[in-house]
């Protein structure tokens, strides 16, 4: 009998029972809750007279609608305010722990889960948010769910699911200077496409993945959903276990010893069989920049925008033409010639301490280019913000002309006041470049934190790898 | 949830791949704490020429006459025919809510994003994945007044020309959709099994049950 994949192990460990048609009721260890996808779930729960199955497994925080300035003044937009107040009221009524907007631990749900040790290896983690795939970096089975499923988890601590297929993506070798986790995952999406992972759980492996910090691993798993996979996974190693130690919700004492022994087994067996395997050479990956309105429309920084006329598939060709029109770009244009209006450093993809350090290293001692109207740095949580300030990163950013803000989702999806105006072009460390995502008519280019900071300084995209290599030589 | 058994309905073609949930229902409408009323804002940025905001009265907004759902011949369409990877992006259930509230009962595409696909079944909306060539042939034969019959019980689509096309669906999902069943009530029937699982798991992973 062949061995098991990490996904097989996590799945089997959580099956309550399986129906004849192969769908299973699986147990959920951690449910993260935010204000946008939960109000209707709580309302239905209330109408049906149901109670949460296990209150303690839920952790809530408002992140999408929160302002990133003048937090003590509350939320100006009455519709946003009502949604956040609704979460506060629901959590109070149903006895669920919530980090309020003014709590130092408040932040983006996918940043605070791991930060608090609320996400741990071997868990099933769900949230009404597609970027829940982030938590797979811990060897946890984590995926986004809809509001009906949020209600289902609240009421039963379980979900009805069908097992996905196994996809292994191995990133071998070592990545070059200036190439981050973001570039690795964008290169993967460029290769397999935004539907490439549909129906699969992706396990990311290989030396280049193992070499990443937990922050980097979270960036990679975060964007598994952009490759179409609900869940991304990375096997547990010492890096994972070290990160989890002493976190507020992590096991302590005897439980810690027991947990760590179990967590060490959370990797695919050597003889595990995957439905599909893909190899990528890390050394071949350059810093990446998206040029279109889907994350798969991405090229290395030193390349030009591809010509739709050369795309053989008619549906793809049409998509590329639409994207060029929306983005106001032309085939054959060099990426480094694209000038920008705004820069956004933040989001559940790239707002952790390591991301801020990478951006600050580039911005140190420099000034924003004159054409940059606004450059935002939005830390992923209050604790990330505090850490960054202790390291003096806030001063580096502000001296260069960046704005240093309060934590939240901010301009990743512009549900609060931070947004692009029509026609504005942004270098963004977020995860989606869809039409209107960062504001009506706004144009988004997805990049790494160092690439975003470099673009803010130059006013256009620059090849950070050549800058860094020049510095080393 | 409304049950889905059999419909014969007008088909609207949305000839785009990778239609994301931000396009289906832009984020400003996600601030609503209600489940209903998203239909007028479905595909808001494509349907209207101005920028939509929550609670806006859409009857007087400038309309994009070129957008397929604004064309007179597709008024009253209940089946959406579209391309690969429909519903990609965010997990927002507001996307199927908006489609359902607008009047759609079924969506036919070569493939769907996983979370969106799952969300449809919780809202009486039937997503049907067909081979890309079959979808392409439906796009080609679609003319004004083109109607399809979708029978969930027999898992068959019938074209106006009388051609029959089979489709796959999980037995469990089919049963729930045919009967409009509440998932939670069904799962709570297994409360004893959930408790037994918890008892067993708490021995293996006591730190998850310490609180």
XYZ file of C-alpha atoms in Angstrom:
684
model
C 0.000 0.000 0.000
C 1.337 3.417 -0.890
C 1.904 6.107 1.706
C -0.302 9.064 2.475
C -0.027 12.671 1.482
C -0.170 15.344 4.163
C -3.639 16.210 2.897
C -4.754 12.554 3.172
C -3.562 12.491 6.802
C -5.275 15.746 7.753
C -8.485 14.694 6.036
C -8.637 11.246 7.667
C -7.937 12.749 11.065
C -11.066 14.929 10.818
C -13.686 12.675 9.244
C -16.686 12.211 11.547
C -18.344 9.902 9.042
C -18.609 9.387 5.285
C -21.807 9.057 3.245
C -22.317 6.454 0.511
C -21.645 9.037 -2.220
C -18.233 9.866 -0.740
C -19.131 13.159 0.917
C -17.993 13.382 4.523
C -18.880 15.294 7.613
C -15.542 16.706 8.763
C -14.760 18.259 12.127
C -13.565 21.862 12.300
C -10.973 22.744 14.971
C -10.855 26.476 14.432
C -13.411 28.888 13.015
C -12.249 32.438 12.332
C -14.996 35.003 11.873
C -15.038 38.484 10.338
C -17.731 41.093 9.854
C -18.474 40.759 6.131
C -19.486 37.122 5.742
C -20.968 36.424 9.173
C -24.022 38.683 9.833
C -26.448 36.580 7.781
C -25.119 33.391 9.424
C -25.726 34.706 12.955
C -29.145 35.981 11.891
C -30.180 32.549 10.578
C -28.831 30.902 13.713
C -30.933 33.250 15.812
C -34.069 32.671 13.716
C -33.664 28.901 14.012
C -33.092 29.156 17.776
C -29.677 27.463 17.481
C -26.569 27.987 19.600
C -22.880 27.644 18.694
C -21.786 24.024 19.130
C -18.462 25.021 20.785
C -18.072 28.718 21.474
C -14.370 28.440 22.323
C -13.390 27.299 18.829
C -14.510 30.585 17.298
C -12.372 33.719 17.162
C -13.722 36.916 15.626
C -12.234 40.186 14.440
C -13.385 43.060 12.232
C -10.865 43.714 9.474
C -12.465 44.510 6.091
C -14.367 47.686 7.024
C -12.098 49.209 9.636
C -10.503 52.606 8.998
C -6.710 52.817 8.940
C -6.608 56.377 10.321
C -8.142 58.119 13.346
C -9.379 54.893 14.802
C -10.424 56.533 18.050
C -13.024 58.483 16.059
C -14.790 55.275 15.009
C -16.048 54.442 11.508
C -17.383 57.366 9.480
C -19.295 55.347 6.851
C -22.610 54.376 8.515
C -22.991 51.177 6.431
C -19.504 49.965 7.383
C -20.108 50.956 10.985
C -23.323 48.962 11.162
C -21.560 45.862 9.854
C -18.801 46.093 12.478
C -21.290 46.837 15.264
C -23.334 43.849 14.111
C -20.269 41.622 14.610
C -19.686 43.107 18.079
C -23.311 42.454 19.031
C -23.384 38.941 17.586
C -20.180 37.962 19.389
C -21.525 39.322 22.670
C -24.870 37.545 22.237
C -23.373 34.168 21.243
C -20.416 34.271 23.651
C -17.667 34.375 21.016
C -14.231 35.934 21.667
C -13.711 39.026 19.536
C -10.723 41.354 19.266
C -12.407 44.744 19.111
C -11.252 47.475 16.746
C -9.317 49.233 19.502
C -7.660 46.044 20.836
C -3.869 45.895 20.207
C -4.358 42.354 18.889
C -6.847 43.455 16.207
C -5.780 42.918 12.613
C -6.429 40.936 9.454
C -8.011 37.637 10.397
C -5.337 35.646 8.508
C -2.549 37.491 10.284
C -3.916 37.273 13.821
C -4.877 33.556 13.679
C -1.262 32.376 13.381
C 0.061 35.267 15.495
C -2.109 34.217 18.431
C -1.479 30.483 18.005
C -5.178 30.129 17.215
C -3.963 28.399 14.064
C -1.871 25.329 14.842
C -0.459 22.405 12.867
C -2.835 19.505 12.278
C -5.963 21.606 12.664
C -8.826 22.157 10.294
C -9.252 25.929 10.008
C -12.119 27.630 8.193
C -13.313 31.194 7.754
C -15.832 32.910 5.518
C -12.971 34.215 3.453
C -11.201 32.608 0.512
C -7.738 33.558 1.786
C -8.125 31.115 4.668
C -5.774 28.981 2.561
C -3.044 31.077 4.273
C -3.159 28.886 7.382
C -2.139 25.813 5.367
C 1.432 27.089 5.835
C 1.257 25.418 9.282
C 0.421 21.953 7.988
C -3.231 22.686 8.797
C -6.119 21.970 6.453
C -7.503 25.462 5.949
C -9.985 26.746 3.418
C -12.529 29.474 2.755
C -16.261 28.899 3.085
C -19.476 30.736 2.224
C -21.892 32.250 4.707
C -24.204 29.192 4.762
C -21.176 27.146 5.780
C -20.228 29.724 8.421
C -23.655 29.098 9.920
C -23.168 25.340 9.574
C -19.835 25.443 11.430
C -21.289 27.637 14.169
C -24.189 25.222 14.660
C -22.421 21.871 14.294
C -18.617 22.453 14.435
C -18.595 20.410 11.229
C -18.878 20.785 7.456
C -20.052 18.460 4.710
C -17.174 18.175 2.244
C -15.932 15.990 -0.532
C -12.254 15.154 -0.535
C -10.199 17.047 -3.093
C -7.419 15.595 -5.239
C -3.718 15.929 -4.371
C -1.444 18.259 -6.321
C 2.233 18.538 -5.424
C 4.150 21.613 -6.544
C 7.877 21.317 -5.931
C 9.975 24.448 -6.112
C 13.528 23.148 -6.283
C 16.835 24.933 -5.951
C 17.415 28.362 -4.508
C 15.799 31.629 -5.492
C 17.943 34.607 -6.416
C 18.360 38.009 -4.779
C 15.153 40.015 -4.538
C 12.967 36.993 -5.295
C 10.439 36.520 -2.500
C 7.667 34.079 -1.621
C 5.285 36.373 -3.514
C 7.308 36.001 -6.712
C 7.395 32.229 -6.309
C 3.626 31.963 -5.951
C 2.910 34.452 -8.759
C 5.225 32.442 -11.024
C 3.299 29.269 -10.089
C -0.041 30.942 -10.897
C 1.383 32.223 -14.176
C 2.292 28.671 -15.044
C -0.822 26.704 -13.980
C -3.429 29.470 -14.375
C -6.176 30.619 -12.029
C -8.158 27.421 -12.614
C -5.101 25.131 -12.502
C -5.771 24.085 -8.924
C -9.568 23.686 -9.158
C -10.587 20.496 -7.346
C -7.156 20.078 -5.747
C -5.413 20.716 -2.478
C -1.928 21.948 -3.353
C 1.043 20.889 -1.278
C 3.999 23.219 -1.822
C 7.343 21.512 -1.308
C 10.965 21.602 -2.408
C 14.084 23.311 -1.107
C 12.948 26.833 -2.034
C 9.738 26.388 0.005
C 11.572 24.825 2.959
C 13.952 27.796 2.945
C 11.064 30.228 3.523
C 10.180 31.677 6.909
C 6.632 31.151 8.239
C 5.744 34.590 6.862
C 6.905 33.567 3.396
C 5.101 30.233 3.617
C 1.883 32.048 4.542
C 2.284 34.265 1.463
C 2.565 31.188 -0.756
C -0.421 29.343 0.759
C -2.452 32.574 0.832
C -2.435 32.670 -2.943
C -3.242 28.971 -3.478
C -6.818 30.175 -3.949
C -5.620 32.424 -6.783
C -4.434 29.229 -8.472
C -7.958 27.829 -7.982
C -7.189 25.571 -5.001
C -9.301 26.015 -1.896
C -6.423 24.849 0.261
C -2.638 25.038 0.089
C -0.350 23.107 2.422
C 3.253 23.082 3.579
C 4.650 20.272 5.726
C 5.567 20.933 9.342
C 9.257 21.285 10.263
C 11.278 22.963 13.011
C 10.513 26.391 11.515
C 6.788 25.744 11.992
C 7.152 24.385 15.509
C 9.447 27.238 16.603
C 6.932 29.780 15.325
C 4.078 28.220 17.316
C 5.907 28.024 20.657
C 4.673 30.383 23.352
C 1.865 31.876 21.276
C -1.105 32.798 23.513
C -3.444 30.019 22.245
C -0.701 27.409 21.675
C -0.514 24.368 23.985
C 1.763 24.662 27.006
C 3.608 22.236 29.302
C 2.706 18.592 28.869
C 0.258 19.370 26.068
C 2.976 21.215 24.189
C 5.296 18.223 24.376
C 2.518 15.918 23.184
C 1.443 18.285 20.401
C 4.944 18.824 19.027
C 5.563 15.083 18.875
C 2.377 14.700 16.825
C 3.047 17.719 14.616
C 6.411 16.313 13.520
C 4.503 13.613 11.637
C 2.624 16.151 9.548
C 4.317 15.652 6.212
C 3.605 13.513 3.162
C 5.088 10.010 3.275
C 8.018 9.375 0.937
C 5.946 6.920 -1.100
C 2.773 9.053 -1.127
C 1.013 9.211 -4.493
C -0.212 12.563 -5.830
C -2.792 12.932 -8.590
C -0.562 15.508 -10.237
C 3.006 16.726 -9.697
C 4.613 19.881 -10.993
C 8.257 20.959 -10.725
C 9.592 24.478 -10.844
C 13.188 25.687 -10.717
C 13.511 28.501 -8.176
C 16.614 29.871 -9.875
C 14.569 30.586 -13.010
C 12.089 32.830 -11.131
C 12.511 36.590 -11.475
C 10.515 39.230 -9.575
C 6.978 39.089 -10.973
C 4.501 41.796 -12.001
C 0.900 41.214 -13.101
C -0.209 43.254 -16.097
C -3.842 42.117 -16.466
C -7.053 41.672 -14.499
C -6.435 38.101 -13.395
C -3.446 36.953 -11.295
C -2.460 34.513 -14.067
C -1.699 37.456 -16.382
C 1.773 37.870 -14.952
C 5.297 38.245 -16.356
C 8.820 38.573 -14.974
C 9.962 42.176 -14.468
C 12.444 42.068 -17.353
C 9.796 41.024 -19.902
C 7.290 42.844 -22.085
C 3.522 42.597 -22.048
C 2.513 39.623 -24.209
C 0.641 40.027 -27.469
C -2.891 38.547 -27.428
C -2.588 37.936 -31.188
C -0.059 35.200 -30.392
C -2.421 33.393 -27.963
C -3.916 30.362 -29.752
C -6.923 29.908 -27.404
C -9.811 32.178 -28.480
C -11.342 32.570 -25.016
C -7.952 33.437 -23.469
C -7.151 35.811 -26.338
C -10.379 37.700 -25.734
C -9.632 37.833 -21.980
C -6.161 39.272 -22.642
C -7.576 41.943 -24.987
C -10.179 42.979 -22.423
C -7.494 43.121 -19.738
C -5.205 45.339 -21.843
C -8.077 47.683 -22.560
C -9.109 47.906 -18.891
C -5.501 48.358 -17.765
C -4.777 50.896 -20.528
C -1.668 48.999 -21.603
C -0.334 47.783 -24.928
C 1.182 44.508 -26.042
C 4.950 44.799 -26.313
C 5.219 47.494 -23.634
C 8.129 46.889 -21.225
C 7.023 46.346 -17.615
C 9.695 48.767 -16.346
C 8.098 51.539 -18.459
C 4.799 51.347 -16.548
C 4.431 54.421 -14.326
C 2.304 54.395 -11.182
C 0.017 56.680 -9.178
C -0.301 54.821 -5.888
C 1.431 52.080 -3.924
C -0.152 49.734 -1.398
C 1.899 47.621 0.993
C -0.374 45.425 3.087
C -3.117 42.706 2.914
C -3.283 39.141 4.230
C -0.713 38.249 1.553
C 2.066 40.674 2.525
C 1.561 42.653 5.743
C 3.615 40.645 8.213
C 6.819 41.843 9.869
C 9.113 40.256 7.315
C 7.197 41.939 4.458
C 7.514 45.328 6.128
C 11.225 44.757 6.730
C 11.765 43.913 3.040
C 9.919 47.049 1.913
C 11.672 49.270 4.481
C 15.098 47.998 3.395
C 14.371 49.330 -0.097
C 12.803 52.602 1.077
C 15.500 53.457 3.623
C 17.041 56.855 2.977
C 15.009 57.416 -0.205
C 12.011 59.552 -1.180
C 8.815 58.770 -3.043
C 8.867 59.726 -6.724
C 6.952 62.918 -7.560
C 4.290 61.065 -9.545
C 3.323 58.865 -6.573
C 0.223 60.489 -5.057
C -0.077 58.104 -2.153
C 1.950 55.205 -0.777
C 0.280 53.302 2.047
C 1.866 50.889 4.475
C -0.823 48.989 6.383
C 0.500 46.448 8.919
C -1.419 43.184 9.207
C -2.132 43.525 12.912
C -1.655 45.786 15.892
C 1.133 43.508 17.086
C 2.924 43.614 13.721
C 2.611 47.398 13.870
C 4.083 47.490 17.367
C 6.978 45.220 16.353
C 7.700 47.321 13.241
C 7.722 50.495 15.348
C 10.111 48.870 17.835
C 12.441 48.213 14.895
C 12.072 51.785 13.614
C 10.456 50.740 10.325
C 7.656 53.300 10.711
C 10.245 56.100 10.762
C 11.962 54.770 7.643
C 8.656 54.677 5.766
C 7.468 58.089 6.933
C 10.840 59.720 6.154
C 10.511 58.389 2.607
C 6.998 59.816 2.298
C 4.916 56.664 2.895
C 1.875 56.836 5.162
C 2.001 54.558 8.208
C -1.483 53.294 9.004
C -3.563 51.227 11.442
C -4.076 47.498 10.668
C -6.805 46.070 8.417
C -7.585 44.814 4.916
C -7.562 48.394 3.647
C -6.910 48.929 -0.063
C -6.673 45.228 -0.912
C -10.393 45.395 -1.573
C -11.273 48.959 -0.663
C -14.210 48.282 1.623
C -13.007 51.052 3.883
C -12.022 54.567 2.781
C -8.653 53.510 1.255
C -9.112 53.101 -2.487
C -8.013 53.906 -6.013
C -9.838 56.567 -7.986
C -10.983 55.828 -11.511
C -8.044 55.320 -13.876
C -5.393 55.294 -11.127
C -2.625 52.720 -11.367
C -1.279 50.957 -8.285
C 1.630 48.684 -7.394
C 0.060 46.484 -4.738
C 1.298 43.678 -2.509
C -2.232 42.248 -2.307
C -3.618 39.172 -4.049
C -6.221 40.196 -6.629
C -6.005 42.463 -9.661
C -9.643 42.037 -10.720
C -11.481 44.933 -12.378
C -12.505 47.460 -9.736
C -11.015 45.431 -6.880
C -9.087 48.352 -5.334
C -11.679 50.951 -6.336
C -14.039 51.588 -9.247
C -11.985 51.844 -12.451
C -8.707 51.352 -10.543
C -5.805 49.424 -12.097
C -3.830 46.979 -9.982
C -0.409 45.414 -10.517
C 0.428 42.670 -8.027
C 4.028 42.579 -6.787
C 6.161 41.699 -3.750
C 6.749 44.204 -0.898
C 10.301 45.005 -2.055
C 9.093 45.523 -5.643
C 6.259 47.796 -4.429
C 8.651 49.900 -2.352
C 11.120 50.145 -5.257
C 8.281 51.240 -7.577
C 7.231 53.903 -5.059
C 10.767 55.331 -5.043
C 11.283 55.184 -8.821
C 7.714 56.059 -9.823
C 7.709 53.078 -12.198
C 8.514 49.374 -11.919
C 12.168 48.482 -11.448
C 13.977 45.166 -11.345
C 14.760 44.788 -7.672
C 16.941 41.737 -8.337
C 19.355 43.735 -10.494
C 19.404 46.527 -7.880
C 20.218 44.033 -5.124
C 22.778 42.134 -7.201
C 24.460 45.446 -8.007
C 24.602 46.195 -4.302
C 26.218 42.846 -3.524
C 28.884 43.028 -6.250
C -34.082 26.891 0.496
C -36.037 26.725 -2.747
C -36.024 23.244 -4.295
C -34.835 22.706 -7.866
C -36.585 20.018 -9.904
C -37.090 20.871 -13.567
C -37.120 24.161 -15.471
C -37.542 25.270 -19.068
C -36.138 28.744 -19.362
C -34.524 31.438 -21.466
C -30.707 31.355 -21.686
C -28.465 34.434 -21.448
C -24.901 34.081 -22.823
C -22.044 35.686 -20.865
C -19.107 35.024 -23.155
C -16.208 35.545 -20.743
C -13.830 33.241 -18.898
C -12.699 33.712 -15.273
C -15.692 35.825 -14.244
C -14.755 36.625 -10.652
C -17.006 37.202 -7.656
C -15.874 40.866 -7.474
C -17.459 41.261 -10.933
C -20.581 39.310 -9.958
C -21.159 41.523 -6.917
C -18.694 44.342 -6.148
C -17.477 44.721 -2.575
C -19.384 47.853 -1.611
C -22.581 45.765 -1.600
C -21.033 43.286 0.836
C -21.556 45.789 3.616
C -25.193 44.737 3.795
C -26.111 42.607 6.782
C -29.085 41.142 4.905
C -29.279 38.090 2.663
C -31.747 39.446 0.097
C -31.869 42.383 -2.289
C -28.575 41.882 -4.192
C -30.221 41.249 -7.611
C -30.307 44.889 -8.762
C -26.516 45.102 -8.202
C -25.586 41.846 -9.983
C -22.616 42.558 -12.335
C -22.973 46.188 -11.248
C -19.834 47.533 -12.939
C -20.757 45.918 -16.257
C -24.478 46.612 -16.153
C -24.412 50.304 -15.318
C -22.356 53.228 -16.580
C -22.096 54.923 -13.171
C -20.565 53.716 -9.921
C -23.057 51.807 -7.777
C -23.434 52.187 -4.028
C -25.497 50.163 -1.534
C -29.178 51.054 -1.264
C -29.060 53.003 -4.539
C -32.296 53.081 -6.513
C -31.218 51.367 -9.747
C -34.316 52.234 -11.794
C -32.894 55.607 -12.848
C -29.210 54.671 -13.250
C -27.572 54.930 -16.712
C -27.492 51.460 -18.207
C -24.771 49.873 -20.375
C -26.946 48.824 -23.340
C -24.196 46.577 -24.728
C -24.109 44.339 -21.655
C -25.879 41.074 -22.358
C -28.282 41.147 -19.398
C -29.514 44.593 -20.490
C -30.535 43.437 -23.962
C -34.289 43.143 -24.463
C -34.044 39.601 -25.851
C -32.549 38.259 -22.607
C -35.033 39.767 -20.165
C -36.406 37.053 -17.929
C -33.451 34.691 -18.509
C -33.125 32.053 -15.785
C -30.158 30.145 -17.187
C -26.706 31.726 -17.528
C -24.362 30.238 -20.114
C -20.742 31.194 -19.540
C -17.084 30.134 -19.819
C -14.304 28.538 -17.743
C -13.677 29.098 -14.036
C -16.867 31.029 -13.340
C -17.048 32.444 -9.796
C -13.310 32.581 -9.095
C -11.936 34.826 -6.370
C -13.511 35.568 -3.025
C -15.757 33.220 -1.041
C -18.605 35.763 -0.838
C -21.946 33.962 -0.871
C -23.350 37.319 -1.960
C -22.429 36.143 -5.502
C -24.970 33.289 -5.643
C -27.401 35.427 -3.604
C -27.218 38.131 -6.292
C -27.597 35.643 -9.159
C -30.546 33.976 -7.456
C -32.175 37.268 -6.500
C -31.827 38.486 -10.100
C -33.780 35.429 -11.259
C -31.174 32.866 -12.306
C -31.871 29.232 -11.398
C -28.987 27.522 -13.198
C -25.508 28.321 -14.585
C -23.831 26.294 -17.317
C -20.044 26.571 -17.762
C -17.059 24.340 -18.554
C -15.823 24.781 -14.966
C -16.531 26.640 -11.738
C -14.350 27.860 -8.900
C -14.728 25.426 -5.982
C -16.081 27.730 -3.263
C -18.593 29.386 -5.586
C -19.766 25.979 -6.832
C -20.341 24.864 -3.255
C -22.148 28.082 -2.324
C -24.636 27.698 -5.206
C -26.104 24.516 -3.738
C -26.894 26.273 -0.460
C -29.123 28.689 -2.362
C -31.170 26.600 -4.759
C -28.927 27.549 -7.661
C -27.788 24.690 -9.915
C -24.246 24.992 -11.375
C -23.742 22.584 -14.287
C -20.241 21.847 -15.541
C -20.159 20.548 -19.116
C -17.330 19.704 -21.458
C -15.892 22.930 -22.982
C -16.779 21.802 -26.523
C -20.413 21.214 -25.562
C -20.545 24.651 -23.927
C -19.043 26.124 -27.071
C -21.683 24.399 -29.223
C -24.445 25.850 -26.999
C -22.938 29.340 -27.463
C -22.932 28.759 -31.225
C -26.513 27.544 -31.512
C -27.918 30.200 -29.167
C -30.375 32.439 -31.039
C -33.035 34.863 -29.821
C -35.569 33.118 -27.614
C -33.232 30.136 -27.032
C -34.561 28.027 -24.171
C -33.177 24.956 -22.461
C -34.916 22.411 -20.286
C -32.939 21.280 -17.244
C -34.205 18.225 -15.391
C -32.286 17.603 -12.172
C -33.969 14.265 -11.415
C -32.817 12.684 -14.708
C -29.672 14.896 -14.882
C -30.463 15.926 -18.438
C -30.481 19.158 -20.448
C -32.687 19.255 -23.545
C -31.960 21.736 -26.349
C -34.667 23.326 -28.552
C -33.580 20.918 -31.302
C -34.381 17.968 -29.031
C -30.774 17.026 -28.300
C -30.229 15.599 -24.825
C -27.087 16.395 -22.793
C -26.342 14.560 -19.550
C -24.602 16.198 -16.584
C -22.948 15.010 -13.381
C -23.854 15.964 -9.833
C -23.112 14.409 -6.425
C -25.978 12.281 -5.148
C -25.960 14.075 -1.811
C -26.126 17.548 -3.359
C -28.803 16.428 -5.797
C -30.962 15.032 -3.001
C -30.668 18.220 -0.941
C -31.405 20.453 -3.932
C -34.342 18.367 -5.198
C -35.919 18.579 -1.760
C -34.752 22.060 -0.759
C -33.329 20.651 2.482
C -31.635 22.551 5.306
C -28.070 21.223 5.618
C -27.773 22.030 9.311
C -30.849 20.042 10.310
C -29.456 17.070 8.365
C -26.048 17.339 10.016
C -27.528 17.740 13.510
C -29.207 14.357 13.072
C -25.665 13.062 13.529
C -25.030 14.974 16.763
C -24.168 11.731 18.574
C -21.486 10.940 15.988
C -20.006 14.431 16.339
C -19.858 13.988 20.128
C -18.279 10.560 19.783
C -15.657 12.040 17.455
C -14.919 14.804 19.957
C -14.522 12.305 22.791
C -12.090 10.202 20.782
C -10.150 13.174 19.389
C -9.784 14.822 22.774
C -7.686 11.822 23.852
C -5.349 12.237 20.868
C -5.247 16.060 20.871
C -6.272 17.217 24.362
C -4.900 20.743 23.796
C -7.771 21.354 21.379
C -10.267 20.528 24.121
C -8.610 22.232 27.077
C -11.050 25.153 27.057
